[in-house]
Short mmCIF file of C-alpha atoms in Angstrom, two decimals:
data_model
loop_
_atom_site.label_atom_id
_atom_site.label_comp_id
_atom_site.label_asym_id
_atom_site.label_seq_id
_atom_site.Cartn_x
_atom_site.Cartn_y
_atom_site.Cartn_z
CA MET O 723 -2.30 5.98 -27.89
CA ALA O 724 -5.29 7.30 -29.83
CA ALA O 725 -5.90 3.81 -31.21
CA TRP O 726 -5.96 2.16 -27.79
CA ARG O 727 -9.21 1.35 -26.07
CA ALA O 728 -10.22 -0.55 -22.98
CA GLY O 729 -11.50 -4.09 -23.40
CA PRO O 730 -15.20 -4.92 -22.86
CA ARG O 731 -14.81 -5.52 -19.11
CA ASN O 732 -11.73 -3.32 -18.53
CA LEU O 733 -10.42 -6.22 -16.45
CA LEU O 734 -7.68 -8.84 -16.57
CA THR O 735 -10.27 -11.31 -17.81
CA ASP O 736 -10.57 -9.48 -21.12
CA ILE O 737 -7.82 -11.94 -22.01
CA ALA O 738 -9.58 -15.20 -22.86
CA GLY O 739 -8.67 -18.17 -20.71
CA ILE O 740 -8.06 -16.20 -17.52
CA ARG O 741 -10.40 -16.35 -14.54
CA VAL O 742 -10.16 -14.35 -11.29
CA GLY O 743 -11.63 -15.06 -7.87
CA HIS O 744 -11.54 -13.34 -4.48
CA ALA O 745 -12.00 -14.42 -0.88
CA ASP O 746 -11.74 -12.01 2.04
CA ASP O 747 -12.85 -11.45 5.62
CA ALA O 748 -14.23 -8.10 6.78
CA ALA O 749 -13.15 -8.60 10.40
CA LEU O 750 -9.69 -9.70 9.29
CA LYS O 751 -9.45 -6.74 6.85
CA SER O 752 -7.51 -9.01 4.54
CA GLY O 753 -7.99 -11.48 1.76
CA THR O 754 -6.67 -13.31 -1.27
CA THR O 755 -7.08 -13.11 -5.04
CA ALA O 756 -6.50 -16.14 -7.27
CA VAL O 757 -5.84 -15.93 -11.01
CA ILE O 758 -6.50 -19.22 -12.80
CA PHE O 759 -5.30 -20.01 -16.31
CA ASP O 760 -7.51 -22.44 -18.23
CA GLN O 761 -4.37 -23.64 -20.02
CA PRO O 762 -0.81 -23.37 -18.65
CA ALA O 763 0.56 -19.90 -19.43
CA VAL O 764 4.10 -18.67 -20.06
CA ALA O 765 5.22 -16.50 -17.14
CA SER O 766 8.10 -14.67 -15.55
CA VAL O 767 8.56 -12.02 -12.85
CA SER O 768 10.24 -8.71 -12.05
CA ILE O 769 10.98 -7.74 -8.44
CA LEU O 770 12.15 -4.15 -7.87
CA GLY O 771 11.03 -3.48 -4.31
CA GLY O 772 13.47 -4.01 -1.46
CA ALA O 773 11.25 -6.15 0.77
CA PRO O 774 9.40 -8.81 -1.27
CA GLY O 775 7.49 -11.83 0.01
CA THR O 776 7.11 -14.60 -2.54
CA ARG O 777 6.60 -18.27 -3.33
CA GLU O 778 7.82 -20.18 -6.41
CA THR O 779 9.31 -17.11 -8.10
CA ALA O 780 12.74 -18.69 -8.75
CA LEU O 781 11.22 -21.09 -11.28
CA LEU O 782 10.00 -18.08 -13.26
CA GLU O 783 13.53 -17.00 -14.14
CA PRO O 784 13.89 -17.35 -17.94
CA GLU O 785 16.75 -19.87 -17.67
CA ASN O 786 14.85 -22.30 -15.45
CA THR O 787 13.04 -25.43 -16.57
CA VAL O 788 9.33 -24.88 -15.99
CA GLN O 789 7.94 -22.91 -18.92
CA ALA O 790 4.30 -22.41 -17.91
CA ILE O 791 2.18 -21.99 -14.79
CA ASP O 792 -1.34 -22.96 -13.76
CA ALA O 793 -2.27 -20.04 -11.50
CA LEU O 794 -1.02 -16.97 -9.67
CA VAL O 795 -1.94 -15.71 -6.21
CA LEU O 796 -1.89 -12.22 -4.73
CA SER O 797 -2.60 -12.12 -1.00
CA GLY O 798 -2.62 -10.04 2.11
CA GLY O 799 -1.34 -11.41 5.39
CA SER O 800 2.39 -10.83 5.02
CA ALA O 801 4.29 -14.16 5.06
CA PHE O 802 1.22 -15.90 6.53
CA GLY O 803 -0.56 -15.09 3.26
CA LEU O 804 1.74 -17.42 1.34
CA ASP O 805 -0.45 -20.22 2.73
CA SER O 806 -3.10 -19.09 0.22
CA ALA O 807 -1.14 -20.65 -2.66
CA ALA O 808 -1.50 -24.06 -0.96
CA GLY O 809 -5.28 -23.66 -1.10
CA VAL O 810 -5.21 -22.80 -4.80
CA MET O 811 -2.83 -25.68 -5.41
CA ALA O 812 -5.21 -28.05 -3.62
CA LEU O 813 -8.14 -27.10 -5.85
CA LEU O 814 -6.07 -27.50 -9.01
CA ALA O 815 -4.73 -30.87 -7.83
CA GLU O 816 -8.32 -32.05 -7.38
CA GLN O 817 -8.84 -31.15 -11.04
CA GLY O 818 -5.76 -33.06 -12.19
CA ARG O 819 -3.90 -29.90 -13.17
CA GLY O 820 -0.15 -29.44 -12.91
CA PHE O 821 3.36 -30.10 -14.14
CA GLU O 822 3.75 -33.82 -14.84
CA VAL O 823 6.75 -35.45 -13.20
CA ALA O 824 7.31 -39.10 -12.24
CA GLY O 825 3.65 -39.90 -12.80
CA ALA O 826 2.44 -37.11 -10.52
CA HIS O 827 0.88 -33.75 -11.37
CA VAL O 828 2.17 -30.75 -9.42
CA PRO O 829 0.20 -27.52 -9.92
CA ILE O 830 2.55 -24.56 -10.45
CA VAL O 831 1.21 -21.64 -8.40
CA PRO O 832 3.63 -18.75 -7.76
CA ALA O 833 2.44 -16.19 -5.21
CA ALA O 834 3.25 -12.77 -3.80
CA ILE O 835 2.07 -11.19 -0.56
CA LEU O 836 1.65 -7.75 0.92
CA PHE O 837 1.72 -6.54 4.52
CA ASP O 838 -1.69 -5.63 5.96
CA LEU O 839 -1.24 -6.85 9.54
CA ALA O 840 -1.40 -3.34 11.04
CA ASN O 841 -4.50 -2.02 9.27
CA GLY O 842 -6.97 -2.34 12.16
CA GLY O 843 -8.27 -5.83 11.35
CA ASP O 844 -8.48 -8.73 13.81
CA LYS O 845 -5.44 -10.91 13.14
CA ALA O 846 -5.82 -13.14 16.21
CA TRP O 847 -6.50 -16.28 14.18
CA GLY O 848 -4.92 -18.83 16.52
CA ARG O 849 -2.50 -21.61 15.53
CA PHE O 850 -3.11 -21.64 11.78
CA SER O 851 -3.77 -18.68 9.53
CA PRO O 852 -6.98 -18.59 7.46
CA TYR O 853 -5.16 -17.99 4.18
CA ARG O 854 -5.06 -21.57 2.90
CA ASP O 855 -8.86 -21.71 3.09
CA LEU O 856 -9.14 -18.23 1.58
CA GLY O 857 -6.96 -19.35 -1.33
CA TYR O 858 -9.11 -22.42 -1.96
CA ALA O 859 -12.31 -20.35 -1.85
CA ALA O 860 -10.86 -17.70 -4.17
CA ALA O 861 -9.87 -20.33 -6.73
CA ALA O 862 -13.20 -22.14 -6.47
CA GLY O 863 -15.05 -18.89 -7.17
CA ALA O 864 -12.90 -17.73 -10.07
CA GLY O 865 -14.74 -16.44 -13.11
CA ALA O 866 -14.67 -13.90 -15.92
CA ASP O 867 -16.49 -11.16 -14.00
CA PHE O 868 -15.12 -9.82 -10.73
CA VAL O 869 -15.27 -6.65 -8.67
CA ILE O 870 -12.39 -4.34 -7.78
CA GLY O 871 -11.64 -2.14 -4.77
CA SER O 872 -11.66 -3.39 -1.18
CA VAL O 873 -11.87 -7.07 -2.07
CA GLY O 874 -9.56 -10.08 -2.18
CA ALA O 875 -5.91 -9.13 -1.86
CA GLY O 876 -7.01 -5.48 -1.86
CA ALA O 877 -9.28 -5.83 1.18
CA GLY O 878 -6.73 -4.46 3.63
CA CYS O 879 -4.59 -2.28 1.38
CA THR O 880 -3.47 1.23 2.32
CA THR O 881 -1.19 3.90 0.85
CA ALA O 882 0.45 7.01 2.28
CA THR O 883 -2.67 9.12 1.80
CA VAL O 884 -5.77 6.97 1.12
CA LYS O 885 -6.96 3.40 1.24
CA GLY O 886 -5.53 1.21 -1.47
CA GLY O 887 -7.36 -1.62 -3.12
CA LEU O 888 -7.43 -4.16 -5.91
CA GLY O 889 -7.47 -2.63 -9.37
CA SER O 890 -7.63 -3.94 -12.92
CA ALA O 891 -7.61 -2.54 -16.45
CA SER O 892 -7.17 -3.68 -20.05
CA THR O 893 -6.05 -2.26 -23.38
CA VAL O 894 -6.72 -3.48 -26.92
CA LEU O 895 -3.75 -2.74 -29.18
CA GLU O 896 -3.50 -1.89 -32.88
CA SER O 897 -2.02 -5.34 -33.48
CA GLY O 898 -5.23 -6.96 -32.25
CA ALA O 899 -3.56 -8.25 -29.09
CA THR O 900 -4.80 -7.30 -25.62
CA VAL O 901 -2.75 -6.42 -22.56
CA ALA O 902 -4.33 -6.30 -19.10
CA ALA O 903 -3.29 -5.76 -15.50
CA LEU O 904 -4.40 -6.73 -12.01
CA VAL O 905 -2.79 -5.11 -8.97
CA ALA O 906 -3.12 -4.89 -5.19
CA VAL O 907 -2.10 -1.36 -4.17
CA ASN O 908 -0.53 -1.29 -0.70
CA ALA O 909 2.28 1.18 -1.40
CA VAL O 910 4.39 3.11 1.07
CA GLY O 911 3.93 6.06 -1.31
CA SER O 912 0.83 7.79 -2.65
CA PRO O 913 -1.25 7.40 -5.83
CA LEU O 914 -2.33 11.06 -5.51
CA VAL O 915 -0.52 14.23 -6.53
CA GLY O 916 0.46 16.06 -3.34
CA SER O 917 -2.55 16.91 -1.19
CA THR O 918 -4.99 16.83 -4.13
CA ARG O 919 -7.55 14.22 -5.22
CA HIS O 920 -5.83 13.90 -8.63
CA PHE O 921 -4.18 10.63 -9.60
CA TRP O 922 -0.61 10.43 -10.84
CA ALA O 923 -1.97 8.05 -13.50
CA ALA O 924 -4.30 10.72 -14.95
CA PRO O 925 -2.52 11.07 -18.34
CA PHE O 926 -3.32 7.44 -19.13
CA GLU O 927 -6.99 7.38 -18.12
CA ILE O 928 -9.42 5.98 -20.70
CA ASP O 929 -12.92 7.48 -20.60
CA ASP O 930 -13.88 8.14 -16.96
CA GLU O 931 -12.53 4.95 -15.37
CA PHE O 932 -11.22 6.75 -12.27
CA GLY O 933 -13.11 10.02 -12.09
CA ARG O 934 -11.83 11.92 -15.13
CA LEU O 935 -10.28 14.65 -12.97
CA GLY O 936 -7.24 14.98 -15.19
CA GLN O 937 -4.11 16.61 -13.85
CA PRO O 938 -4.30 19.39 -11.25
CA ALA O 939 -4.13 22.94 -12.59
CA PRO O 940 -2.32 24.90 -11.39
CA TRP O 941 0.18 22.28 -10.32
CA PRO O 942 0.22 22.17 -6.49
CA LEU O 943 3.28 23.46 -4.66
CA ASP O 944 3.45 20.16 -2.76
CA GLY O 945 3.02 18.07 -5.94
CA VAL O 946 6.36 16.28 -5.70
CA GLU O 947 6.55 16.21 -1.92
CA VAL O 948 7.48 12.70 -0.78
CA ARG O 949 4.58 11.34 1.25
CA THR O 950 4.99 7.97 2.93
CA LYS O 951 3.16 5.96 5.54
CA LEU O 952 3.88 7.20 9.04
CA ASP O 953 4.61 3.68 10.26
CA ALA O 954 6.64 2.71 7.18
CA ARG O 955 8.88 -0.28 7.83
CA PRO O 956 10.68 -2.81 5.64
CA GLY O 957 8.17 -5.40 4.45
CA GLY O 958 5.29 -3.27 5.73
CA ASN O 959 3.96 -2.26 2.35
CA THR O 960 4.15 -3.56 -1.25
CA THR O 961 2.35 -3.21 -4.56
CA ILE O 962 1.96 -6.62 -6.18
CA GLY O 963 0.54 -7.13 -9.63
CA ILE O 964 0.14 -9.11 -12.83
CA VAL O 965 0.39 -7.87 -16.40
CA ALA O 966 -0.80 -10.33 -19.03
CA THR O 967 -1.24 -10.48 -22.77
CA ASP O 968 -2.82 -12.84 -25.26
CA ALA O 969 0.06 -12.24 -27.68
CA VAL O 970 2.62 -14.99 -28.26
CA LEU O 971 5.69 -14.49 -26.04
CA ASP O 972 8.42 -16.79 -24.78
CA LYS O 973 9.64 -16.73 -21.18
CA PRO O 974 12.20 -13.93 -21.74
CA GLY O 975 9.42 -11.96 -23.44
CA ALA O 976 7.21 -12.45 -20.39
CA ARG O 977 10.06 -11.13 -18.25
CA ARG O 978 10.27 -8.00 -20.42
CA LEU O 979 6.51 -7.60 -20.07
CA ALA O 980 6.82 -7.73 -16.28
CA ILE O 981 9.56 -5.10 -16.36
CA ALA O 982 7.29 -2.84 -18.45
CA GLY O 983 4.58 -3.32 -15.83
CA GLN O 984 6.98 -1.96 -13.21
CA ASP O 985 7.11 1.27 -15.22
CA GLY O 986 3.39 1.55 -14.53
CA TYR O 987 4.14 1.55 -10.80
CA ALA O 988 6.50 4.48 -11.27
CA ARG O 989 3.84 6.33 -13.30
CA ALA O 990 1.09 5.84 -10.71
CA VAL O 991 2.73 5.88 -7.26
CA TRP O 992 5.16 8.41 -5.79
CA PRO O 993 7.60 7.20 -4.56
CA ALA O 994 7.72 3.62 -5.89
CA HIS O 995 10.22 0.73 -5.63
CA THR O 996 11.50 1.86 -2.24
CA ASP O 997 13.51 -0.15 0.27
CA LEU O 998 10.29 -0.43 2.29
CA ASP O 999 8.15 -1.90 -0.53
CA GLY O 1000 8.25 -5.38 -2.02
CA ASP O 1001 7.08 -4.19 -5.43
CA LEU O 1002 6.64 -7.13 -7.80
CA VAL O 1003 5.04 -7.76 -11.19
CA PHE O 1004 4.31 -11.14 -12.75
CA GLY O 1005 4.39 -11.12 -16.56
CA VAL O 1006 2.12 -13.64 -18.32
CA ALA O 1007 1.49 -14.56 -21.97
CA THR O 1008 -1.34 -16.92 -22.86
CA GLY O 1009 -0.70 -16.76 -26.62
CA GLY O 1010 -4.43 -17.14 -27.15
CA SER O 1011 -4.72 -14.47 -29.84
CA GLY O 1012 -2.04 -16.11 -31.98
CA VAL O 1013 -0.56 -12.64 -32.60
CA VAL O 1014 3.23 -12.71 -33.03
CA LEU O 1015 4.56 -9.19 -32.55
CA ASP O 1016 7.19 -7.48 -34.68
CA PRO O 1017 9.75 -5.17 -32.97
CA ARG O 1018 7.57 -2.06 -33.30
CA GLN O 1019 4.58 -3.91 -31.91
CA ARG O 1020 6.71 -5.21 -29.02
CA ALA O 1021 7.54 -1.60 -28.18
CA GLU O 1022 3.84 -0.73 -28.24
CA LEU O 1023 3.09 -3.71 -26.00
CA GLY O 1024 5.60 -2.50 -23.41
CA ALA O 1025 4.22 1.04 -23.45
CA ALA O 1026 0.67 -0.25 -23.14
CA ALA O 1027 1.66 -2.58 -20.30
CA ALA O 1028 3.01 0.38 -18.31
CA ALA O 1029 -0.03 2.56 -19.04
CA THR O 1030 -2.48 -0.25 -18.26
CA MET O 1031 -0.78 -1.00 -14.94
CA ALA O 1032 -0.87 2.70 -14.02
CA ARG O 1033 -4.61 2.78 -14.77
CA ALA O 1034 -5.19 -0.37 -12.72
CA ILE O 1035 -3.43 1.19 -9.73
CA ALA O 1036 -5.60 4.30 -9.89
CA ARG O 1037 -8.73 2.18 -10.32
CA GLY O 1038 -7.84 0.16 -7.23
CA ALA O 1039 -7.66 3.26 -5.03
CA PHE O 1040 -10.64 4.88 -6.77
CA ALA O 1041 -12.86 1.85 -6.09
CA ALA O 1042 -11.84 1.30 -2.45
CA GLY O 1043 -14.75 1.49 -0.02
CA ALA O 1044 -14.89 2.91 3.48
CA ALA O 1045 -15.39 0.49 6.39
CA ALA O 1046 -15.52 0.58 10.17
CA GLY O 1047 -12.09 0.68 11.77
CA ASP O 1048 -10.30 2.16 8.75
CA ARG O 1049 -7.15 4.12 9.56
CA LEU O 1050 -7.19 6.04 6.28
CA PRO O 1051 -10.00 7.60 4.24
CA ALA O 1052 -11.28 6.07 1.04
CA TRP O 1053 -10.66 8.25 -2.04
CA SER O 1054 -14.42 8.68 -2.49
CA SER O 1055 -14.66 10.47 0.86
CA LEU O 1056 -12.00 13.09 0.15
#
């Protein structure tokens, strides 16, 4: 751990060849985040929550044919938010991207959504949801630099105790490879220890990326009390994220990376992976560093993936901003 450091941006885009874009609507209190890969990337997925909402995740199973994807989408809007992937797909099709079959190119764009329909935003959008257009705009604006907090898929996120948000973090490993995470934190549980301002992810913090409060001392009597959203319902929550590396991995390796990312959820949110969440992690390997990991380095990669995801979750809540109509406080106002 002493040898680990954050990348230059402390973002998912510290991995070369990845761009991120957001589109959101303040009145809607919702939005979409698109992750674009300059070259098709090896990917898989791990789903541990009991109420997921997804698109194109079956093809990510290691035994299935498609080996690489063009983009990923995280979105608010519950099942309506799955329309955002169509917008990203449209932009990529205009660029001639996609899986070639029978003379056609089909962009491969898996997606996951979270429930933010009951967060105080105006969801009266009429016949068609706005998410397809939000997806297109997010993809069109994708770049190496992006903000975190109450933006994109994190625009309408909440947790049991504070506003959630979109978080990201990166870690440079001893092997020279980088692992990075991007996550929309909309959990039924809490990222904070009991009734304190301290983050469960505190042991993994690098520098002062989410306040440098450390762990509470003395430990609060309510530290392990289970705090959940008052209106918790199946499908009404969900933490959705991406953990990526520039190391060389095959599809089963990407699946193992996604599973390690789920450990980050358990380190940063209490409780996690409930029947009421749709907790999901996409695992991605670009291979851009050319680093092929030995077994010890694979173990380090998994540990770093969990720690990096935990940091990203805390950063998402830490960066969330207060806005009119909020039903929960932002962490900064506690």
